[in-house]
mmCIF file of C-alpha atoms and ligand atoms in Angstrom:
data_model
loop_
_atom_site.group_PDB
_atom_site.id
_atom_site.type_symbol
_atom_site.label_atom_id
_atom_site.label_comp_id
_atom_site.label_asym_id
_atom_site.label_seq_id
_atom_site.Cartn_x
_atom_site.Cartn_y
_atom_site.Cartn_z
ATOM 1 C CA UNK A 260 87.776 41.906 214.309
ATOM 2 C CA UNK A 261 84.475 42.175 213.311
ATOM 3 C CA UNK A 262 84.131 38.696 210.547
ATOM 4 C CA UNK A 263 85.288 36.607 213.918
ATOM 5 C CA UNK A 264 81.475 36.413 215.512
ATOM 6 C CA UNK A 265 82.584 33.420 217.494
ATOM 7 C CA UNK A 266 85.537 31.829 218.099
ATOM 8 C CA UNK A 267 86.630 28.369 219.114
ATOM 9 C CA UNK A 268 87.727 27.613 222.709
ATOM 10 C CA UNK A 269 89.831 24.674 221.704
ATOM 11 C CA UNK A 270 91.869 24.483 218.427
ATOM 12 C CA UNK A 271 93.157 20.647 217.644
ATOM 13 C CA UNK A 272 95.968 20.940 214.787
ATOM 14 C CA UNK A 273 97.397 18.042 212.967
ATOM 15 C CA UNK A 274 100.693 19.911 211.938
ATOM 16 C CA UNK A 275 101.422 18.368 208.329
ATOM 17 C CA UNK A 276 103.625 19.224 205.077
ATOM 18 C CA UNK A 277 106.926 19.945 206.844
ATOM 19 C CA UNK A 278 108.247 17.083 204.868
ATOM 20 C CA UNK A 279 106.758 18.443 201.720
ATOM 21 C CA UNK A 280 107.449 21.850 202.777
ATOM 22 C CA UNK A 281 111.369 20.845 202.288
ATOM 23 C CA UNK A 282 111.137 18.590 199.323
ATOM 24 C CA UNK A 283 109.574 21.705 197.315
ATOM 25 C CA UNK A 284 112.528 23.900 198.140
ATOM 26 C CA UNK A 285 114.991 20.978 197.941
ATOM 27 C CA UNK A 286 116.004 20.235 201.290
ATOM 28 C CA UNK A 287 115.971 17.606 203.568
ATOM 29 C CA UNK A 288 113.093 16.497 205.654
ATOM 30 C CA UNK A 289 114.626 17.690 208.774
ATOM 31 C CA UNK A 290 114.750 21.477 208.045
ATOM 32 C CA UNK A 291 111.027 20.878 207.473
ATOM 33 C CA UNK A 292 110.635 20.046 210.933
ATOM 34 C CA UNK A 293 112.941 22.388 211.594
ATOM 35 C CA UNK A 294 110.332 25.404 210.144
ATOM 36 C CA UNK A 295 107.983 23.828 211.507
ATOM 37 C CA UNK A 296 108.747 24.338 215.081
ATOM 38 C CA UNK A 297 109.455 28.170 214.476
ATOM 39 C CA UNK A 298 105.537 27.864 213.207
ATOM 40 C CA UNK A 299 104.658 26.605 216.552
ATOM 41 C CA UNK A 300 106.270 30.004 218.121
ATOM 42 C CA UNK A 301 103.743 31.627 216.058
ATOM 43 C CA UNK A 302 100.904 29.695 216.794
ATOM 44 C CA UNK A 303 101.262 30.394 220.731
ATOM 45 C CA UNK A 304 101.766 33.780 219.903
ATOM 46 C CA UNK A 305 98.118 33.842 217.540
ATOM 47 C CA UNK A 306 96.386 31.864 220.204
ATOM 48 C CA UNK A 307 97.614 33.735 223.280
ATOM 49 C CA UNK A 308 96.557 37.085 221.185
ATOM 50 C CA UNK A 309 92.978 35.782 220.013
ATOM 51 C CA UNK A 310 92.089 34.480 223.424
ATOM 52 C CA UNK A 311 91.949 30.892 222.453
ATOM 53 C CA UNK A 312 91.766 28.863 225.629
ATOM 54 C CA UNK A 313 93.850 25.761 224.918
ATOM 55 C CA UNK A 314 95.669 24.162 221.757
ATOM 56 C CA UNK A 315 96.131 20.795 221.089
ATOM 57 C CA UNK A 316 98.659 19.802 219.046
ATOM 58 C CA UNK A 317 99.958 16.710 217.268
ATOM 59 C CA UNK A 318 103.729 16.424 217.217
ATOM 60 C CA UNK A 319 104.492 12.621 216.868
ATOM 61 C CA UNK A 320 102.028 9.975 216.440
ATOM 62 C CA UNK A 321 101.982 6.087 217.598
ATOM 63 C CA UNK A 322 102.567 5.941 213.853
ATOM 64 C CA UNK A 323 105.310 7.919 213.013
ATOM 65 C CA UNK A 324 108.281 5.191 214.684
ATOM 66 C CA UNK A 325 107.358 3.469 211.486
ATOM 67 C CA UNK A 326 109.897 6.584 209.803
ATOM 68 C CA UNK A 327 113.595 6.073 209.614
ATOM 69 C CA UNK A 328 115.939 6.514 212.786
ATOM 70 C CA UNK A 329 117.402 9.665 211.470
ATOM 71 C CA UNK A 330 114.131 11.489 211.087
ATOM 72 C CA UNK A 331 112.743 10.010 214.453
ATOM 73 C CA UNK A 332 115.852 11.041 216.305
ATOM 74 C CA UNK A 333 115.722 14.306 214.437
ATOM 75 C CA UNK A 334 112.375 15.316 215.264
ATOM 76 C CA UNK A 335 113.635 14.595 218.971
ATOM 77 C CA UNK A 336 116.439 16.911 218.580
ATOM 78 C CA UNK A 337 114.480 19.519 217.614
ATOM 79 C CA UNK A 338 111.587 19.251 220.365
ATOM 80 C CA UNK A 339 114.548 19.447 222.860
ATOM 81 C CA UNK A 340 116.028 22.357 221.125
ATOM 82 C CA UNK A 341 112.703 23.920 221.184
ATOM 83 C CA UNK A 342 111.880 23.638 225.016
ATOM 84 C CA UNK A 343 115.310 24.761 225.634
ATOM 85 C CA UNK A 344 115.376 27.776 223.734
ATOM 86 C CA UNK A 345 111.938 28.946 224.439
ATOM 87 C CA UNK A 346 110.999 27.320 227.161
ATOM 88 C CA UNK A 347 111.385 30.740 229.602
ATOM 89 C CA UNK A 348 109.748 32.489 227.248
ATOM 90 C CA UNK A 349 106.607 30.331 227.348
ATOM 91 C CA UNK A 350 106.244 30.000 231.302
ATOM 92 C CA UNK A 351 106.656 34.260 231.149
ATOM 93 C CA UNK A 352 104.172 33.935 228.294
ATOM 94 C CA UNK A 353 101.885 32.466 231.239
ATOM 95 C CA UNK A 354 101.239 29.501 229.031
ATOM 96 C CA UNK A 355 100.504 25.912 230.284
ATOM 97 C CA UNK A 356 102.090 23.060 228.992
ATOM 98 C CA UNK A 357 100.403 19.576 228.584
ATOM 99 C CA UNK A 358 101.031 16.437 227.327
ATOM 100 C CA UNK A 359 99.090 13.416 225.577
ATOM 101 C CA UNK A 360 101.110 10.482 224.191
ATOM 102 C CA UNK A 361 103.098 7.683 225.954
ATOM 103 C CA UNK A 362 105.932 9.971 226.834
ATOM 104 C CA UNK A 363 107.827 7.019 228.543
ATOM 105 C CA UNK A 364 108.951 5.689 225.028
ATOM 106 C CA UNK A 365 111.213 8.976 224.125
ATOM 107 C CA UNK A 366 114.427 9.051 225.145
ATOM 108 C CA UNK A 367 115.401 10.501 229.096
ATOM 109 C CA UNK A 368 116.620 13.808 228.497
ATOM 110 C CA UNK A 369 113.582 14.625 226.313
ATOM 111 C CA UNK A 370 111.009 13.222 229.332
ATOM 112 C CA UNK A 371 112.814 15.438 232.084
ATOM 113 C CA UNK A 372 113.090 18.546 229.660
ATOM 114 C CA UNK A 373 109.290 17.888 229.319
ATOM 115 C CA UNK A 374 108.199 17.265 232.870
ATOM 116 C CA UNK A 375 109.770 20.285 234.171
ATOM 117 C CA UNK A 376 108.496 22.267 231.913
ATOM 118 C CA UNK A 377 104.833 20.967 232.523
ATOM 119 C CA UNK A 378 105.818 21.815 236.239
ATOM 120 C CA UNK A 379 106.796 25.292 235.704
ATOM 121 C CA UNK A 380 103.916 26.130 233.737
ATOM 122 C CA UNK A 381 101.428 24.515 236.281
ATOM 123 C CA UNK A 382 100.120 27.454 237.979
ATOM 124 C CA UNK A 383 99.938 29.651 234.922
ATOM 125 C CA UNK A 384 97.074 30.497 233.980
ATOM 126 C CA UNK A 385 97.169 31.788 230.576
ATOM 127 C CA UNK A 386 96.965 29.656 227.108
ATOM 128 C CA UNK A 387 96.986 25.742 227.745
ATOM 129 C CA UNK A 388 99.697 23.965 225.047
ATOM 130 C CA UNK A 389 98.554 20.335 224.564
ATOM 131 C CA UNK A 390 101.078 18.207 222.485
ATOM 132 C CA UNK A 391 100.085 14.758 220.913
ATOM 133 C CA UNK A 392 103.706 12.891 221.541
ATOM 134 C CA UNK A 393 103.655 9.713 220.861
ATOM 135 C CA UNK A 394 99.578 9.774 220.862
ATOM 136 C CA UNK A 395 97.369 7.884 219.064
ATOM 137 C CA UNK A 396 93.664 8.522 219.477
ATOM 138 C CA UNK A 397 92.889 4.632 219.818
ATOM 139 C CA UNK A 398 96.029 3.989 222.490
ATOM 140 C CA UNK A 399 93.999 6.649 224.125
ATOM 141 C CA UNK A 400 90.815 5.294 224.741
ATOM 142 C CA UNK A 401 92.156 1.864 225.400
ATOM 143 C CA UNK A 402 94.499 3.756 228.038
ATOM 144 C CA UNK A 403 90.718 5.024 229.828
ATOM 145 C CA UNK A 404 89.164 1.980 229.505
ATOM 146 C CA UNK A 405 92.172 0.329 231.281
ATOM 147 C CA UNK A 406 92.480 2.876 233.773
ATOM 148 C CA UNK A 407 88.565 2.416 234.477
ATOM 149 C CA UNK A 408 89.822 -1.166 235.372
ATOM 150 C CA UNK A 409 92.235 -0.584 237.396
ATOM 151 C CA UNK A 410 90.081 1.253 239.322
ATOM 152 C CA UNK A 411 86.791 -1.093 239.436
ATOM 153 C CA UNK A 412 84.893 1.499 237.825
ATOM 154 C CA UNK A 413 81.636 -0.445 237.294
ATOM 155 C CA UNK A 414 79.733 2.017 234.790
ATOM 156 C CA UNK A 415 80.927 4.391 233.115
ATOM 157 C CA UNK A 416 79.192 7.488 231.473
ATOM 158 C CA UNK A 417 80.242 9.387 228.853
ATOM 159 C CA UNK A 418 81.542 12.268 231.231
ATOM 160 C CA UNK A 419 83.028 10.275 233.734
ATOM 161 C CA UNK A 420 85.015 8.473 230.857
ATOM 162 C CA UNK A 421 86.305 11.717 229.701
ATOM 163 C CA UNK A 422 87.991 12.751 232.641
ATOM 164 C CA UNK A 423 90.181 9.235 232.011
ATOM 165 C CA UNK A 424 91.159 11.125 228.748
ATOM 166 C CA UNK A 425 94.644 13.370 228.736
ATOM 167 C CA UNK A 426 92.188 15.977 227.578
ATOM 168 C CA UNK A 427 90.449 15.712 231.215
ATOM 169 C CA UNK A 428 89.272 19.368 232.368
ATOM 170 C CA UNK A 429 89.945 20.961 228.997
ATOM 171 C CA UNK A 430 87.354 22.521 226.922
ATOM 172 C CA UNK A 431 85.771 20.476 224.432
ATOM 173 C CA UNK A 432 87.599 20.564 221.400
ATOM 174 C CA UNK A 433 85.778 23.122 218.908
ATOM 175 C CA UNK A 434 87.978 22.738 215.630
ATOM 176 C CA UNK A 435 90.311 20.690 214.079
ATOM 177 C CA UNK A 436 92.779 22.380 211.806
ATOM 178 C CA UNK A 437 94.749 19.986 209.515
ATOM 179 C CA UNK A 438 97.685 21.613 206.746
ATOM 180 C CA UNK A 439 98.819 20.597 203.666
ATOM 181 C CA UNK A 440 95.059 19.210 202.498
ATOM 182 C CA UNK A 441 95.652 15.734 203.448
ATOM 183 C CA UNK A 442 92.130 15.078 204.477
ATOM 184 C CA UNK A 443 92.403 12.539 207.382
ATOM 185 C CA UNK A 444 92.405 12.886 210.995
ATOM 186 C CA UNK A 445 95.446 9.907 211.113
ATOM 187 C CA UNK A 446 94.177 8.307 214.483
ATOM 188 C CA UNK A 447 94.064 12.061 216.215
ATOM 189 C CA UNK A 448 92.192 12.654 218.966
ATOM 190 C CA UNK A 449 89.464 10.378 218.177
ATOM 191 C CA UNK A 450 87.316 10.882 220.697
ATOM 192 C CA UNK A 451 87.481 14.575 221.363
ATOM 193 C CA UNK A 452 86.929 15.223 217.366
ATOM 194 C CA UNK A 453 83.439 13.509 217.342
ATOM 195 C CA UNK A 454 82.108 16.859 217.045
ATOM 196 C CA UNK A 455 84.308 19.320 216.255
ATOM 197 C CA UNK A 456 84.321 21.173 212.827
ATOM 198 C CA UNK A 457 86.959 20.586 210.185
ATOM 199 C CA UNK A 458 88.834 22.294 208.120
ATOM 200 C CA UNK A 459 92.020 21.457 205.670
ATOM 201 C CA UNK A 460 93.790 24.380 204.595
ATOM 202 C CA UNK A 461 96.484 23.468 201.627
ATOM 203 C CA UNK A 462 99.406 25.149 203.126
ATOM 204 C CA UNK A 463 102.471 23.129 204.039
ATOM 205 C CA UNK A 464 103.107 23.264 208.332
ATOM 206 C CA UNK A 465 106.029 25.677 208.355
ATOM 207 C CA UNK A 466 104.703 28.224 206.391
ATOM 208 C CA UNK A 467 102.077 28.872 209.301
ATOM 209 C CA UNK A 468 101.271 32.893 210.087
ATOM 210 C CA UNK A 469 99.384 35.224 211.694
ATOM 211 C CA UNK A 470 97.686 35.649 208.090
ATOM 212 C CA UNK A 471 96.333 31.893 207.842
ATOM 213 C CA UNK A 472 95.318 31.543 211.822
ATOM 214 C CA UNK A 473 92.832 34.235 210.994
ATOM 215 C CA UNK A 474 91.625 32.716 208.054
ATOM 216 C CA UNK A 475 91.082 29.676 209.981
ATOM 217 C CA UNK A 476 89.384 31.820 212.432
ATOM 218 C CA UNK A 477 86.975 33.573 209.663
ATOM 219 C CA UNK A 478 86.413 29.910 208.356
ATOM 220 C CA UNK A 479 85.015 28.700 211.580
ATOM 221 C CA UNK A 480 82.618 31.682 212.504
ATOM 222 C CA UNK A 481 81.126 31.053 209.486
ATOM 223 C CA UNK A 482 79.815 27.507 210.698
ATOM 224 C CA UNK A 483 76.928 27.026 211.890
ATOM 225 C CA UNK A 484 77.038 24.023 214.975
ATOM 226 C CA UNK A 485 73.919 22.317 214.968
ATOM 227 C CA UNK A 486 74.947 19.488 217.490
ATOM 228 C CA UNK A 487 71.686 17.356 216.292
ATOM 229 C CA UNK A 488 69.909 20.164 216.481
ATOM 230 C CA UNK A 489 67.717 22.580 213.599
HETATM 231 C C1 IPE B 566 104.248 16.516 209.917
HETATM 232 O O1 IPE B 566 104.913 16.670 208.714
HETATM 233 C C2 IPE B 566 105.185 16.357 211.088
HETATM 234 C C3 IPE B 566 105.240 14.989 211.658
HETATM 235 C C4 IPE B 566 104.504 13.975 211.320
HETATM 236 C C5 IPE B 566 106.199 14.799 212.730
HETATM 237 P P1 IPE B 566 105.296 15.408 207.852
HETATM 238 O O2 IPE B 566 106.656 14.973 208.225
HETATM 239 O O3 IPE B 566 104.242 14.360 207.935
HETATM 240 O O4 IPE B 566 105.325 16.056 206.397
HETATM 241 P P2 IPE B 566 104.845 15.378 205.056
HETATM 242 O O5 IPE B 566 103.458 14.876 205.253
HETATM 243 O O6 IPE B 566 105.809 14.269 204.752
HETATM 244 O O7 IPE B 566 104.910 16.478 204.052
HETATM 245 C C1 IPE B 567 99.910 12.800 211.285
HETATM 246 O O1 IPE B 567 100.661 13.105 210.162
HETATM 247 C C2 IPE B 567 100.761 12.822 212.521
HETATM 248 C C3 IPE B 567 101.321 14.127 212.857
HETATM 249 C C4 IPE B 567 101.082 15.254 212.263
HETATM 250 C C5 IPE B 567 102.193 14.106 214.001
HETATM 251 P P1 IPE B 567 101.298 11.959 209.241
HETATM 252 O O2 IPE B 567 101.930 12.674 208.118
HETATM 253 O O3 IPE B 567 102.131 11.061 210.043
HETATM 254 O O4 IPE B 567 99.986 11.156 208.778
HETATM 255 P P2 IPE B 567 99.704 10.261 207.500
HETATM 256 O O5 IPE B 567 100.757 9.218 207.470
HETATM 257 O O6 IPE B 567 99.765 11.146 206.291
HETATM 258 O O7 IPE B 567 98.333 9.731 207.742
HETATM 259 MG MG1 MG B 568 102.573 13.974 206.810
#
């Protein structure tokens, strides 16, 4: 495609509107989330067929406990359904599964589903899948910094304080995608984002397609990354 001059190597997404999504067609919440994991089929497919070279995603913030048991548990539900159902499909796909977040919080099944996963897909060598669950971009830094303790690191440097980040190894994150115009980046990926570019597009999570990834594409060739720079 010749509008896509350059294209990002990492793609962060804050995945937002699934709850609006459903109000505006008079459901409940959950078959928002519901939609919105069939969007995150699509988005693997879009990034495995533009060559992006890792996603990040965010699923389920430090935050979001502060919702009501049903939606919480629901959200669960739905992850597990998700790994089970296409969780072949994505270690055929060749794709690599990661994950940033205290995981130890969710519930057993959900961890195991999770870690096998992550060990199935850890010789693959195709797209990397990076899910926020239970991340916050603050717990994240603080996580590093304790780490660095732990280890009597005496000075850090900017590099060697990235590879404490779950984001160690990964590209640097290019663009940050967040739906339904909500124009925050809600404590995600903090550190990573300091320079990436931004966009809001208006559209609710679930309604996520092939369509809108390029548009998201076109919209970020067109910036021009200065990095301090003229
Ligand atoms: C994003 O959609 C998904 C999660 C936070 C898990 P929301 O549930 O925040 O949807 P809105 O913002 O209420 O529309
Ligand atoms: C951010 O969305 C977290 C996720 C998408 C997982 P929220 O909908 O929770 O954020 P706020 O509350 O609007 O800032
Ligand atoms: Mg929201």
């Amino acid at each position: 495609m010749k509008k896509l001059s350059k294209l990002p190597r990492h793609i962060g997404i804050i995945l937002d509107g699934n709850g609006r999504w459903a109000k505006k067609r008079g459901l409940e919440r959950l078959s928002g989330h519901e939609e919105g994991a069939k969007a995150i089929g699509r988005l693997l497919s879009c990034a495995k067929k533009y060559n992006i070279e890792a996603v990040s995603v965010f699923a389920f913030s430090t935050e979001n406990w502060k919702r009501s048991k049903q939606e919480v548990d629901g959200i669960f539900e739905i992850l597990k359904n998700l790994i089970n159902e296409k969780g072949n499909s994505f270690v055929e796909g060749g794709f690599v599964l990661r994950v940033m977040g205290d995981v130890s919080r969710l519930d057993q099944e959900l961890q195991s589903l999770i870690k096998n996963l992550i060990e199935r897909t850890k010789t693959n060598s195709g797209v990397v899948f990076n899910v926020g669950l239970n991340y916050g971009g603050r717990a994240e830094i603080v996580r590093a910094a304790n780490l660095a303790l732990e280890k009597n690191i005496e000075k850090l440097t900017e590099e060697s304080f990235e590879n404490l980040l779950y984001t160690s190894g990964l590209p640097p994150l290019d663009f940050v995608i967040r739906t339904s115009g909500e124009m925050r980046l809600s404590n995600f990926m903090l550190w990573q984002a300091a320079y990436s570019e931004l966009y809001f597009p208006k559209f609710f999570w679930p309604s996520f397609n092939e369509r809108k990834f390029v548009k998201c594409l076109i919209e970020y060739s067109k910036r021009n990354r200065r990095f301090g720079n003229v």
